[in-house]
Amino acid sequence: MPRPVIEPFRIKVVEPIKLTTAAARRELLASASYNLFALRAEDVIIDLLTDSGTGAMSAEQWAAVMRGDESYAGAKSYFRLQEVVRELSGMEFVFPTHQGRAAERILCAVVPLAGKLVLSNGLFDTTRANLEVAGATGVDLPRPGALTAHEPFGGDIDLARLDQHLAEHEGRVAFVVMTVTNNTMGGQAVSMANLRAVSERCRRARVPLVLDACRFAENAYRIQRDEPEGRADTLAATARAMFELADVFTMSAKKDAIVNMGGLLGVRDPALAERIKVNLILTEGFPTYGGLAGRDLEAMAQGLQEVLDPAYLEYRYAVARYLAKRMEDDGLVVVQPAAAHAVYIDAGAALPHLSPAELPGQTLACALYLAGGVRSCEIGDFMFGPGEGRRQLVRLAIPRRVYTQSHIDYVGAIAEDVARVRHRLPAMRVVSAPEHLRHFSATLEPTAPFPAFDD
Ligand SMILES: *Cc1c(COP(=O)(O)O)cnc(C)c1O
């Protein structure tokens, strides 16, 4: 027997989980109008809604919190963060922000975007919203069959289409965004070869390259493991090599910095840094705190170092791979290879009796909650509205360092219960929805009752 990959940490503080019955969950879900965002978190047993800001901080991070320097300007905590981020990324100018989208908003405010294009391997929804509000059009150029090809680096950009767009729209492309890992494409990793090729093309076309770097460590780990020509001697050096290829990075620290709130913006160009500073002071705070407390900067600096521990990343990928395999054993189809931060179930394949308009992803997400109090997130036609040929996915995101192996086994068992009755699961109908970002607050109903689940 191969030895199991263990959690490379032990537990010092615990948070009780309230257990609910299937009967109670039936009531709770109806009261939430079948929208999982409307549930109270305490009514969820295993919360896999997102990996954003849901991680567990380490003893060293909590110790760092106590060392936070809360001076308004020039706090020691800022200089610690600056040093760590400069070492990690090689970027000279480092700005904290309250979260990732604030870094995006500031970047979009200081770069002229009206009438421009932004090309990407896959824009995250807040990135797209920020640049479209600023008058640009975001264009995703994922590699063909990104979600179905089962290639090791499904997060890559399609280089042929990138070339074509750069040539066709010369002078109109404001920048290229490479999202690592590629969240909108099943969280798949981006290869170093692809990043290098993009960087070279950007330099030739004089178009800046922006790294949306919130899962930089998970991406670097995959390069280290699966791309011999791409890796450096250490994981940190591989991560650094990814950043070296870019001119700017934005980062939600709620992912791989393993903090509950925070973001970063890093740039090399002094003139751009000046413009960012002005906007940051106007909207977030003085540049040495950027909308965060000194203790937050400390925890972020510490987290950015801890996340590059190969034992931690090996464990993190092992959890996702295990859960993905378990789902497949249960008869479900998942996006492969599994991302580090989530397992994506293909709800369209699981519920072939439902058309995309009948929202099979939302049905499956509701069934996982009814069966075992597992909260996931639909990523399909409910989230985005009707779209041509989109895959109907349910994402089970894995918070960092939060759940144990038995919690993951429990999720596997619940998925098995759901898989057993999948042909009897009802369609969902949207009852009311706001115009924008409807998945957060829409109300829904099933078109027939859900089957009963046992406790
Ligand atoms: C979470 C996320 C963001 C936005 O960050 P927030 O901290 O939620 O504002 C941007 N890009 C990607 C890829 C993300 O996953």
GROMACS .gro file of C-alpha atoms and ligand atoms in nm:
model
  470
    1MET     CA    1   0.000   0.000   0.000
    2PRO     CA    2   0.136   0.346  -0.084
    3ARG     CA    3   0.145   0.564   0.222
    4PRO     CA    4  -0.135   0.821   0.232
    5VAL     CA    5  -0.048   1.187   0.177
    6ILE     CA    6  -0.130   1.342   0.515
    7GLU     CA    7  -0.237   1.692   0.610
    8PRO     CA    8   0.103   1.852   0.685
    9PHE     CA    9  -0.036   2.033   0.989
   10ARG     CA   10  -0.220   1.951   1.308
   11ILE     CA   11  -0.517   2.124   1.465
   12LYS     CA   12  -0.478   2.385   1.738
   13VAL     CA   13  -0.817   2.558   1.732
   14VAL     CA   14  -1.148   2.396   1.637
   15GLU     CA   15  -1.478   2.539   1.517
   16PRO     CA   16  -1.782   2.318   1.576
   17ILE     CA   17  -1.998   2.218   1.280
   18LYS     CA   18  -2.372   2.215   1.340
   19LEU     CA   19  -2.523   1.896   1.198
   20THR     CA   20  -2.866   1.924   1.035
   21THR     CA   21  -3.123   1.663   0.932
   22ALA     CA   22  -3.247   1.605   0.578
   23ALA     CA   23  -3.593   1.725   0.687
   24ALA     CA   24  -3.451   2.050   0.825
   25ARG     CA   25  -3.247   2.108   0.509
   26ARG     CA   26  -3.555   2.066   0.293
   27GLU     CA   27  -3.717   2.355   0.484
   28LEU     CA   28  -3.401   2.565   0.490
   29LEU     CA   29  -3.344   2.533   0.116
   30ALA     CA   30  -3.704   2.624   0.036
   31SER     CA   31  -3.675   2.931   0.264
   32ALA     CA   32  -3.358   3.026   0.074
   33SER     CA   33  -3.558   3.002  -0.253
   34TYR     CA   34  -3.320   2.731  -0.375
   35ASN     CA   35  -3.035   2.980  -0.394
   36LEU     CA   36  -2.741   2.848  -0.192
   37PHE     CA   37  -2.601   3.200  -0.145
   38ALA     CA   38  -2.913   3.279   0.061
   39LEU     CA   39  -2.844   3.006   0.318
   40ARG     CA   40  -2.697   3.093   0.655
   41ALA     CA   41  -2.347   2.948   0.671
   42GLU     CA   42  -2.425   2.781   1.004
   43ASP     CA   43  -2.687   2.569   0.827
   44VAL     CA   44  -2.417   2.423   0.601
   45ILE     CA   45  -2.224   2.113   0.712
   46ILE     CA   46  -1.937   2.122   0.462
   47ASP     CA   47  -1.902   2.457   0.289
   48LEU     CA   48  -1.742   2.423  -0.054
   49LEU     CA   49  -1.898   2.741  -0.195
   50THR     CA   50  -1.559   2.904  -0.249
   51ASP     CA   51  -1.191   2.884  -0.160
   52SER     CA   52  -1.180   3.265  -0.138
   53GLY     CA   53  -1.104   3.403   0.205
   54THR     CA   54  -1.212   3.076   0.366
   55GLY     CA   55  -0.867   2.935   0.452
   56ALA     CA   56  -0.734   2.865   0.800
   57MET     CA   57  -0.443   3.082   0.912
   58SER     CA   58  -0.143   2.916   1.072
   59ALA     CA   59  -0.003   2.969   1.421
   60GLU     CA   60   0.272   3.180   1.263
   61GLN     CA   61   0.017   3.395   1.083
   62TRP     CA   62  -0.173   3.456   1.407
   63ALA     CA   63   0.156   3.540   1.576
   64ALA     CA   64   0.226   3.783   1.292
   65VAL     CA   65  -0.116   3.940   1.353
   66MET     CA   66   0.003   4.033   1.702
   67ARG     CA   67   0.314   4.193   1.550
   68GLY     CA   68   0.106   4.413   1.319
   69ASP     CA   69   0.229   4.772   1.317
   70GLU     CA   70  -0.079   4.993   1.296
   71SER     CA   71   0.105   5.317   1.216
   72TYR     CA   72  -0.075   5.521   0.952
   73ALA     CA   73   0.229   5.574   0.731
   74GLY     CA   74   0.546   5.371   0.689
   75ALA     CA   75   0.443   5.082   0.915
   76LYS     CA   76   0.699   4.807   0.971
   77SER     CA   77   0.439   4.555   0.855
   78TYR     CA   78   0.426   4.719   0.513
   79PHE     CA   79   0.800   4.689   0.466
   80ARG     CA   80   0.790   4.323   0.562
   81LEU     CA   81   0.518   4.264   0.302
   82GLN     CA   82   0.704   4.469   0.042
   83GLU     CA   83   1.019   4.264   0.093
   84VAL     CA   84   0.834   3.932   0.064
   85VAL     CA   85   0.645   4.039  -0.248
   86ARG     CA   86   0.955   4.184  -0.415
   87GLU     CA   87   1.137   3.857  -0.349
   88LEU     CA   88   0.844   3.654  -0.478
   89SER     CA   89   0.769   3.856  -0.789
   90GLY     CA   90   1.067   4.075  -0.867
   91MET     CA   91   0.827   4.368  -0.898
   92GLU     CA   92   0.961   4.691  -0.755
   93PHE     CA   93   0.635   4.866  -0.667
   94VAL     CA   94   0.399   4.682  -0.434
   95PHE     CA   95   0.056   4.811  -0.330
   96PRO     CA   96  -0.177   4.642  -0.081
   97THR     CA   97  -0.550   4.666  -0.154
   98HIS     CA   98  -0.854   4.548   0.040
   99GLN     CA   99  -0.909   4.258  -0.201
  100GLY     CA  100  -0.827   4.145  -0.554
  101ARG     CA  101  -1.097   4.338  -0.735
  102ALA     CA  102  -0.973   4.665  -0.584
  103ALA     CA  103  -0.634   4.600  -0.744
  104GLU     CA  104  -0.817   4.535  -1.073
  105ARG     CA  105  -1.029   4.848  -1.040
  106ILE     CA  106  -0.724   5.066  -0.975
  107LEU     CA  107  -0.534   4.917  -1.269
  108CYS     CA  108  -0.836   4.977  -1.494
  109ALA     CA  109  -0.857   5.338  -1.371
  110VAL     CA  110  -0.493   5.425  -1.450
  111VAL     CA  111  -0.460   5.256  -1.792
  112PRO     CA  112  -0.659   5.410  -2.081
  113LEU     CA  113  -0.922   5.149  -2.170
  114ALA     CA  114  -1.199   5.323  -2.363
  115GLY     CA  115  -1.255   5.141  -2.691
  116LYS     CA  116  -0.968   4.897  -2.624
  117LEU     CA  117  -0.946   4.519  -2.613
  118VAL     CA  118  -0.809   4.304  -2.333
  119LEU     CA  119  -0.709   3.950  -2.435
  120SER     CA  120  -0.689   3.663  -2.188
  121ASN     CA  121  -0.669   3.289  -2.135
  122GLY     CA  122  -0.981   3.345  -1.920
  123LEU     CA  123  -1.090   3.661  -1.741
  124PHE     CA  124  -1.231   3.620  -1.393
  125ASP     CA  125  -1.575   3.781  -1.364
  126THR     CA  126  -1.462   4.079  -1.150
  127THR     CA  127  -1.169   4.142  -1.386
  128ARG     CA  128  -1.399   4.142  -1.685
  129ALA     CA  129  -1.653   4.365  -1.508
  130ASN     CA  130  -1.385   4.617  -1.408
  131LEU     CA  131  -1.237   4.650  -1.753
  132GLU     CA  132  -1.574   4.662  -1.925
  133VAL     CA  133  -1.691   4.940  -1.689
  134ALA     CA  134  -1.377   5.128  -1.801
  135GLY     CA  135  -1.487   5.093  -2.165
  136ALA     CA  136  -1.276   4.798  -2.283
  137THR     CA  137  -1.393   4.465  -2.423
  138GLY     CA  138  -1.258   4.146  -2.268
  139VAL     CA  139  -1.185   3.857  -2.505
  140ASP     CA  140  -1.122   3.506  -2.372
  141LEU     CA  141  -0.898   3.288  -2.589
  142PRO     CA  142  -0.883   2.953  -2.406
  143ARG     CA  143  -0.717   2.663  -2.581
  144PRO     CA  144  -0.957   2.450  -2.785
  145GLY     CA  145  -1.149   2.198  -2.577
  146ALA     CA  146  -1.003   2.345  -2.257
  147LEU     CA  147  -1.264   2.178  -2.037
  148THR     CA  148  -1.279   1.843  -2.214
  149ALA     CA  149  -0.933   1.772  -2.350
  150HIS     CA  150  -0.782   1.630  -2.027
  151GLU     CA  151  -0.447   1.790  -2.112
  152PRO     CA  152  -0.203   1.862  -1.830
  153PHE     CA  153  -0.216   2.240  -1.889
  154GLY     CA  154  -0.574   2.308  -1.991
  155GLY     CA  155  -0.544   2.665  -1.862
  156ASP     CA  156  -0.320   2.778  -2.149
  157ILE     CA  157  -0.417   3.052  -2.392
  158ASP     CA  158  -0.470   2.961  -2.759
  159LEU     CA  159  -0.152   3.109  -2.911
  160ALA     CA  160  -0.278   3.101  -3.270
  161ARG     CA  161  -0.583   3.306  -3.179
  162LEU     CA  162  -0.370   3.538  -2.965
  163ASP     CA  163  -0.145   3.604  -3.268
  164GLN     CA  164  -0.446   3.663  -3.486
  165HIS     CA  165  -0.602   3.912  -3.240
  166LEU     CA  166  -0.275   4.096  -3.182
  167ALA     CA  167  -0.227   4.136  -3.558
  168GLU     CA  168  -0.587   4.223  -3.639
  169HIS     CA  169  -0.624   4.476  -3.358
  170GLU     CA  170  -0.280   4.633  -3.360
  171GLY     CA  171  -0.278   4.943  -3.141
  172ARG     CA  172  -0.612   4.852  -2.985
  173VAL     CA  173  -0.504   4.590  -2.731
  174ALA     CA  174  -0.459   4.758  -2.390
  175PHE     CA  175  -0.302   4.453  -2.225
  176VAL     CA  176  -0.310   4.075  -2.204
  177VAL     CA  177  -0.421   3.905  -1.881
  178MET     CA  178  -0.298   3.557  -1.797
  179THR     CA  179  -0.500   3.411  -1.509
  180VAL     CA  180  -0.301   3.151  -1.315
  181THR     CA  181  -0.450   2.909  -1.251
  182ASN     CA  182  -0.727   2.965  -1.509
  183ASN     CA  183  -1.031   2.992  -1.282
  184THR     CA  184  -1.294   3.022  -1.556
  185MET     CA  185  -1.153   2.711  -1.729
  186GLY     CA  186  -1.199   2.470  -1.442
  187GLY     CA  187  -0.907   2.612  -1.247
  188GLN     CA  188  -0.661   2.437  -1.476
  189ALA     CA  189  -0.294   2.525  -1.468
  190VAL     CA  190  -0.103   2.734  -1.723
  191SER     CA  191   0.228   2.599  -1.851
  192MET     CA  192   0.554   2.794  -1.832
  193ALA     CA  193   0.595   2.735  -2.206
  194ASN     CA  194   0.265   2.910  -2.270
  195LEU     CA  195   0.348   3.198  -2.035
  196ARG     CA  196   0.684   3.242  -2.206
  197ALA     CA  197   0.527   3.240  -2.550
  198VAL     CA  198   0.267   3.498  -2.443
  199SER     CA  199   0.529   3.718  -2.280
  200GLU     CA  200   0.745   3.713  -2.593
  201ARG     CA  201   0.450   3.806  -2.814
  202CYS     CA  202   0.347   4.085  -2.578
  203ARG     CA  203   0.697   4.232  -2.582
  204ARG     CA  204   0.710   4.219  -2.959
  205ALA     CA  205   0.369   4.385  -2.987
  206ARG     CA  206   0.452   4.635  -2.707
  207VAL     CA  207   0.148   4.524  -2.511
  208PRO     CA  208   0.185   4.486  -2.133
  209LEU     CA  209   0.131   4.144  -1.978
  210VAL     CA  210  -0.072   4.131  -1.657
  211LEU     CA  211  -0.066   3.823  -1.437
  212ASP     CA  212  -0.388   3.758  -1.241
  213ALA     CA  213  -0.181   3.573  -0.986
  214CYS     CA  214  -0.414   3.474  -0.704
  215ARG     CA  215  -0.333   3.100  -0.736
  216PHE     CA  216   0.031   3.147  -0.833
  217ALA     CA  217   0.158   2.878  -0.596
  218GLU     CA  218  -0.088   2.613  -0.710
  219ASN     CA  219   0.013   2.691  -1.069
  220ALA     CA  220   0.385   2.688  -0.992
  221TYR     CA  221   0.349   2.350  -0.823
  222ARG     CA  222   0.196   2.199  -1.136
  223ILE     CA  223   0.480   2.337  -1.350
  224GLN     CA  224   0.728   2.196  -1.100
  225ARG     CA  225   0.566   1.855  -1.112
  226ASP     CA  226   0.457   1.817  -1.473
  227GLU     CA  227   0.664   2.045  -1.696
  228PRO     CA  228   1.033   1.951  -1.685
  229GLU     CA  229   1.133   2.222  -1.935
  230GLY     CA  230   0.943   2.484  -1.736
  231ARG     CA  231   1.059   2.424  -1.384
  232ALA     CA  232   1.340   2.591  -1.190
  233ASP     CA  233   1.540   2.447  -0.900
  234THR     CA  234   1.286   2.536  -0.635
  235LEU     CA  235   0.916   2.606  -0.623
  236ALA     CA  236   0.987   2.967  -0.522
  237ALA     CA  237   1.217   3.007  -0.823
  238THR     CA  238   0.950   2.867  -1.053
  239ALA     CA  239   0.694   3.108  -0.909
  240ARG     CA  240   0.942   3.392  -0.951
  241ALA     CA  241   1.000   3.290  -1.313
  242MET     CA  242   0.625   3.317  -1.379
  243PHE     CA  243   0.616   3.671  -1.240
  244GLU     CA  244   0.934   3.767  -1.429
  245LEU     CA  245   0.745   3.721  -1.755
  246ALA     CA  246   0.483   3.984  -1.662
  247ASP     CA  247   0.486   4.361  -1.632
  248VAL     CA  248   0.206   4.387  -1.375
  249PHE     CA  249   0.029   4.152  -1.140
  250THR     CA  250  -0.301   4.171  -0.955
  251MET     CA  251  -0.373   3.927  -0.677
  252SER     CA  252  -0.655   3.834  -0.447
  253ALA     CA  253  -0.471   3.747  -0.126
  254LYS     CA  254  -0.780   3.549  -0.020
  255LYS     CA  255  -0.651   3.255  -0.223
  256ASP     CA  256  -0.282   3.162  -0.212
  257ALA     CA  257  -0.182   3.420   0.050
  258ILE     CA  258  -0.414   3.219   0.280
  259VAL     CA  259  -0.567   3.522   0.451
  260ASN     CA  260  -0.933   3.602   0.496
  261MET     CA  261  -0.915   3.944   0.332
  262GLY     CA  262  -0.665   4.134   0.120
  263GLY     CA  263  -0.523   4.195  -0.225
  264LEU     CA  264  -0.209   4.314  -0.401
  265LEU     CA  265  -0.108   4.512  -0.706
  266GLY     CA  266   0.250   4.498  -0.827
  267VAL     CA  267   0.415   4.686  -1.115
  268ARG     CA  268   0.762   4.750  -1.257
  269ASP     CA  269   0.703   5.082  -1.434
  270PRO     CA  270   0.769   5.385  -1.205
  271ALA     CA  271   0.535   5.614  -1.404
  272LEU     CA  272   0.250   5.363  -1.374
  273ALA     CA  273   0.328   5.324  -1.003
  274GLU     CA  274   0.287   5.700  -0.955
  275ARG     CA  275  -0.059   5.696  -1.112
  276ILE     CA  276  -0.156   5.394  -0.902
  277LYS     CA  277  -0.042   5.569  -0.586
  278VAL     CA  278  -0.269   5.867  -0.652
  279ASN     CA  279  -0.571   5.645  -0.717
  280LEU     CA  280  -0.493   5.422  -0.420
  281ILE     CA  281  -0.485   5.717  -0.180
  282LEU     CA  282  -0.812   5.841  -0.324
  283THR     CA  283  -0.998   5.511  -0.294
  284GLU     CA  284  -0.825   5.259  -0.066
  285GLY     CA  285  -0.588   5.438   0.170
  286PHE     CA  286  -0.230   5.549   0.212
  287PRO     CA  287   0.006   5.336  -0.005
  288THR     CA  288   0.167   5.163   0.292
  289TYR     CA  289  -0.161   5.011   0.409
  290GLY     CA  290  -0.401   5.023   0.112
  291GLY     CA  291  -0.729   4.960   0.290
  292LEU     CA  292  -0.593   4.696   0.527
  293ALA     CA  293  -0.475   4.692   0.888
  294GLY     CA  294  -0.105   4.642   0.964
  295ARG     CA  295  -0.188   4.300   1.107
  296ASP     CA  296  -0.346   4.200   0.774
  297LEU     CA  297  -0.023   4.289   0.593
  298GLU     CA  298   0.174   4.072   0.835
  299ALA     CA  299  -0.054   3.773   0.790
  300MET     CA  300  -0.037   3.814   0.413
  301ALA     CA  301   0.344   3.829   0.411
  302GLN     CA  302   0.359   3.514   0.622
  303GLY     CA  303   0.098   3.332   0.411
  304LEU     CA  304   0.279   3.412   0.086
  305GLN     CA  305   0.583   3.231   0.224
  306GLU     CA  306   0.398   2.934   0.374
  307VAL     CA  307   0.203   2.859   0.058
  308LEU     CA  308   0.522   2.765  -0.129
  309ASP     CA  309   0.585   2.468   0.101
  310PRO     CA  310   0.593   2.170  -0.139
  311ALA     CA  311   0.443   1.940   0.128
  312TYR     CA  312   0.143   2.169   0.160
  313LEU     CA  313   0.086   2.188  -0.216
  314GLU     CA  314   0.134   1.813  -0.260
  315TYR     CA  315  -0.132   1.756   0.005
  316ARG     CA  316  -0.362   2.017  -0.152
  317TYR     CA  317  -0.347   1.858  -0.497
  318ALA     CA  318  -0.384   1.512  -0.344
  319VAL     CA  319  -0.713   1.616  -0.181
  320ALA     CA  320  -0.854   1.749  -0.508
  321ARG     CA  321  -0.737   1.444  -0.704
  322TYR     CA  322  -0.887   1.213  -0.444
  323LEU     CA  323  -1.222   1.391  -0.447
  324ALA     CA  324  -1.229   1.398  -0.828
  325LYS     CA  325  -1.156   1.023  -0.842
  326ARG     CA  326  -1.424   0.957  -0.582
  327MET     CA  327  -1.677   1.153  -0.791
  328GLU     CA  328  -1.585   0.949  -1.097
  329ASP     CA  329  -1.623   0.628  -0.896
  330ASP     CA  330  -1.970   0.754  -0.804
  331GLY     CA  331  -2.049   0.772  -1.177
  332LEU     CA  332  -2.008   1.147  -1.223
  333VAL     CA  333  -1.803   1.325  -1.490
  334VAL     CA  334  -1.549   1.578  -1.365
  335VAL     CA  335  -1.308   1.822  -1.532
  336GLN     CA  336  -0.966   1.656  -1.547
  337PRO     CA  337  -0.700   1.704  -1.439
  338ALA     CA  338  -0.854   1.833  -1.117
  339ALA     CA  339  -0.758   2.185  -1.015
  340ALA     CA  340  -0.596   2.233  -0.675
  341HIS     CA  341  -0.867   2.459  -0.547
  342ALA     CA  342  -1.178   2.277  -0.663
  343VAL     CA  343  -1.341   1.980  -0.828
  344TYR     CA  344  -1.580   2.063  -1.112
  345ILE     CA  345  -1.865   1.819  -1.178
  346ASP     CA  346  -2.023   1.817  -1.524
  347ALA     CA  347  -2.390   1.847  -1.428
  348GLY     CA  348  -2.506   1.829  -1.788
  349ALA     CA  349  -2.349   1.484  -1.818
  350ALA     CA  350  -2.481   1.378  -1.475
  351LEU     CA  351  -2.838   1.485  -1.550
  352PRO     CA  352  -2.883   1.413  -1.922
  353HIS     CA  353  -3.261   1.438  -1.887
  354LEU     CA  354  -3.227   1.815  -1.821
  355SER     CA  355  -3.143   2.069  -2.092
  356PRO     CA  356  -2.911   2.361  -2.006
  357ALA     CA  357  -3.220   2.587  -1.979
  358GLU     CA  358  -3.346   2.356  -1.702
  359LEU     CA  359  -3.033   2.445  -1.500
  360PRO     CA  360  -2.893   2.098  -1.421
  361GLY     CA  361  -2.602   2.257  -1.232
  362GLN     CA  362  -2.834   2.431  -0.990
  363THR     CA  363  -3.034   2.109  -0.951
  364LEU     CA  364  -2.719   1.915  -0.865
  365ALA     CA  365  -2.596   2.183  -0.623
  366CYS     CA  366  -2.934   2.183  -0.445
  367ALA     CA  367  -2.932   1.801  -0.430
  368LEU     CA  368  -2.586   1.798  -0.266
  369TYR     CA  369  -2.718   2.033  -0.001
  370LEU     CA  370  -3.039   1.836   0.054
  371ALA     CA  371  -2.855   1.505   0.074
  372GLY     CA  372  -2.580   1.610   0.314
  373GLY     CA  373  -2.559   1.983   0.379
  374VAL     CA  374  -2.276   2.022   0.128
  375ARG     CA  375  -2.271   2.369  -0.027
  376SER     CA  376  -2.124   2.406  -0.376
  377CYS     CA  377  -2.159   2.661  -0.655
  378GLU     CA  378  -2.325   2.633  -0.994
  379ILE     CA  379  -2.108   2.763  -1.278
  380GLY     CA  380  -2.324   2.743  -1.586
  381ASP     CA  381  -2.637   2.895  -1.734
  382PHE     CA  382  -2.775   2.996  -1.394
  383MET     CA  383  -2.464   3.200  -1.315
  384PHE     CA  384  -2.404   3.344  -1.661
  385GLY     CA  385  -2.746   3.333  -1.831
  386PRO     CA  386  -2.816   3.130  -2.143
  387GLY     CA  387  -2.501   3.070  -2.350
  388GLU     CA  388  -2.412   2.869  -2.657
  389GLY     CA  389  -2.278   2.527  -2.573
  390ARG     CA  390  -2.146   2.616  -2.229
  391ARG     CA  391  -2.064   2.326  -2.000
  392GLN     CA  392  -2.299   2.313  -1.700
  393LEU     CA  393  -2.062   2.278  -1.405
  394VAL     CA  394  -2.091   2.252  -1.028
  395ARG     CA  395  -1.780   2.360  -0.843
  396LEU     CA  396  -1.682   2.206  -0.512
  397ALA     CA  397  -1.417   2.452  -0.393
  398ILE     CA  398  -1.178   2.336  -0.124
  399PRO     CA  399  -1.093   2.590   0.148
  400ARG     CA  400  -0.723   2.588   0.239
  401ARG     CA  401  -0.622   2.383   0.548
  402VAL     CA  402  -0.982   2.369   0.676
  403TYR     CA  403  -1.130   2.023   0.616
  404THR     CA  404  -0.985   1.685   0.708
  405GLN     CA  405  -0.976   1.366   0.503
  406SER     CA  406  -1.294   1.239   0.672
  407HIS     CA  407  -1.477   1.557   0.570
  408ILE     CA  408  -1.369   1.488   0.212
  409ASP     CA  409  -1.483   1.124   0.244
  410TYR     CA  410  -1.818   1.253   0.368
  411VAL     CA  411  -1.854   1.472   0.058
  412GLY     CA  412  -1.776   1.168  -0.157
  413ALA     CA  413  -2.046   0.969   0.019
  414ILE     CA  414  -2.303   1.246  -0.027
  415ALA     CA  415  -2.216   1.270  -0.397
  416GLU     CA  416  -2.275   0.894  -0.420
  417ASP     CA  417  -2.622   0.934  -0.265
  418VAL     CA  418  -2.702   1.209  -0.515
  419ALA     CA  419  -2.561   1.012  -0.809
  420ARG     CA  420  -2.789   0.720  -0.723
  421VAL     CA  421  -3.105   0.931  -0.777
  422ARG     CA  422  -2.970   1.165  -1.043
  423HIS     CA  423  -3.215   1.050  -1.311
  424ARG     CA  424  -3.504   1.155  -1.087
  425LEU     CA  425  -3.380   1.505  -1.003
  426PRO     CA  426  -3.611   1.789  -1.113
  427ALA     CA  427  -3.542   2.088  -1.338
  428MET     CA  428  -3.505   2.432  -1.180
  429ARG     CA  429  -3.682   2.749  -1.281
  430VAL     CA  430  -3.576   3.107  -1.205
  431VAL     CA  431  -3.862   3.290  -1.032
  432SER     CA  432  -3.701   3.633  -0.996
  433ALA     CA  433  -3.359   3.770  -1.083
  434PRO     CA  434  -3.176   4.104  -1.079
  435GLU     CA  435  -3.021   4.229  -1.402
  436HIS     CA  436  -2.653   4.181  -1.305
  437LEU     CA  437  -2.471   3.897  -1.125
  438ARG     CA  438  -2.801   3.719  -1.085
  439HIS     CA  439  -2.667   3.406  -0.917
  440PHE     CA  440  -2.607   3.595  -0.592
  441SER     CA  441  -2.967   3.697  -0.530
  442ALA     CA  442  -3.205   3.526  -0.776
  443THR     CA  443  -3.488   3.311  -0.641
  444LEU     CA  444  -3.571   2.972  -0.790
  445GLU     CA  445  -3.803   2.675  -0.757
  446PRO     CA  446  -3.789   2.311  -0.865
  447THR     CA  447  -4.044   2.208  -1.128
  448ALA     CA  448  -4.119   1.888  -0.929
  449PRO     CA  449  -4.030   1.779  -0.574
  450PHE     CA  450  -3.674   1.655  -0.506
  451PRO     CA  451  -3.656   1.288  -0.398
  452ALA     CA  452  -3.625   1.235  -0.022
  453PHE     CA  453  -3.274   1.174   0.116
  454ASP     CA  454  -3.194   0.966   0.424
  455ASP     CA  455  -3.008   1.099   0.727
  456LIG     C1  456  -1.103   3.575  -0.650
  456LIG     C2  457  -1.046   3.616  -0.778
  456LIG     C3  458  -1.035   3.750  -0.815
  456LIG     C4  459  -1.095   3.864  -0.734
  456LIG     O1  460  -1.049   3.872  -0.607
  456LIG     P1  461  -1.136   3.922  -0.482
  456LIG     O2  462  -1.041   3.918  -0.369
  456LIG     O3  463  -1.252   3.828  -0.467
  456LIG     O4  464  -1.182   4.061  -0.513
  456LIG     C5  465  -0.971   3.780  -0.934
  456LIG     N1  466  -0.924   3.683  -1.014
  456LIG     C6  467  -0.935   3.552  -0.983
  456LIG     C7  468  -0.880   3.450  -1.076
  456LIG     C8  469  -0.997   3.514  -0.865
  456LIG     O5  470  -1.009   3.383  -0.837
   0.00000   0.00000   0.00000
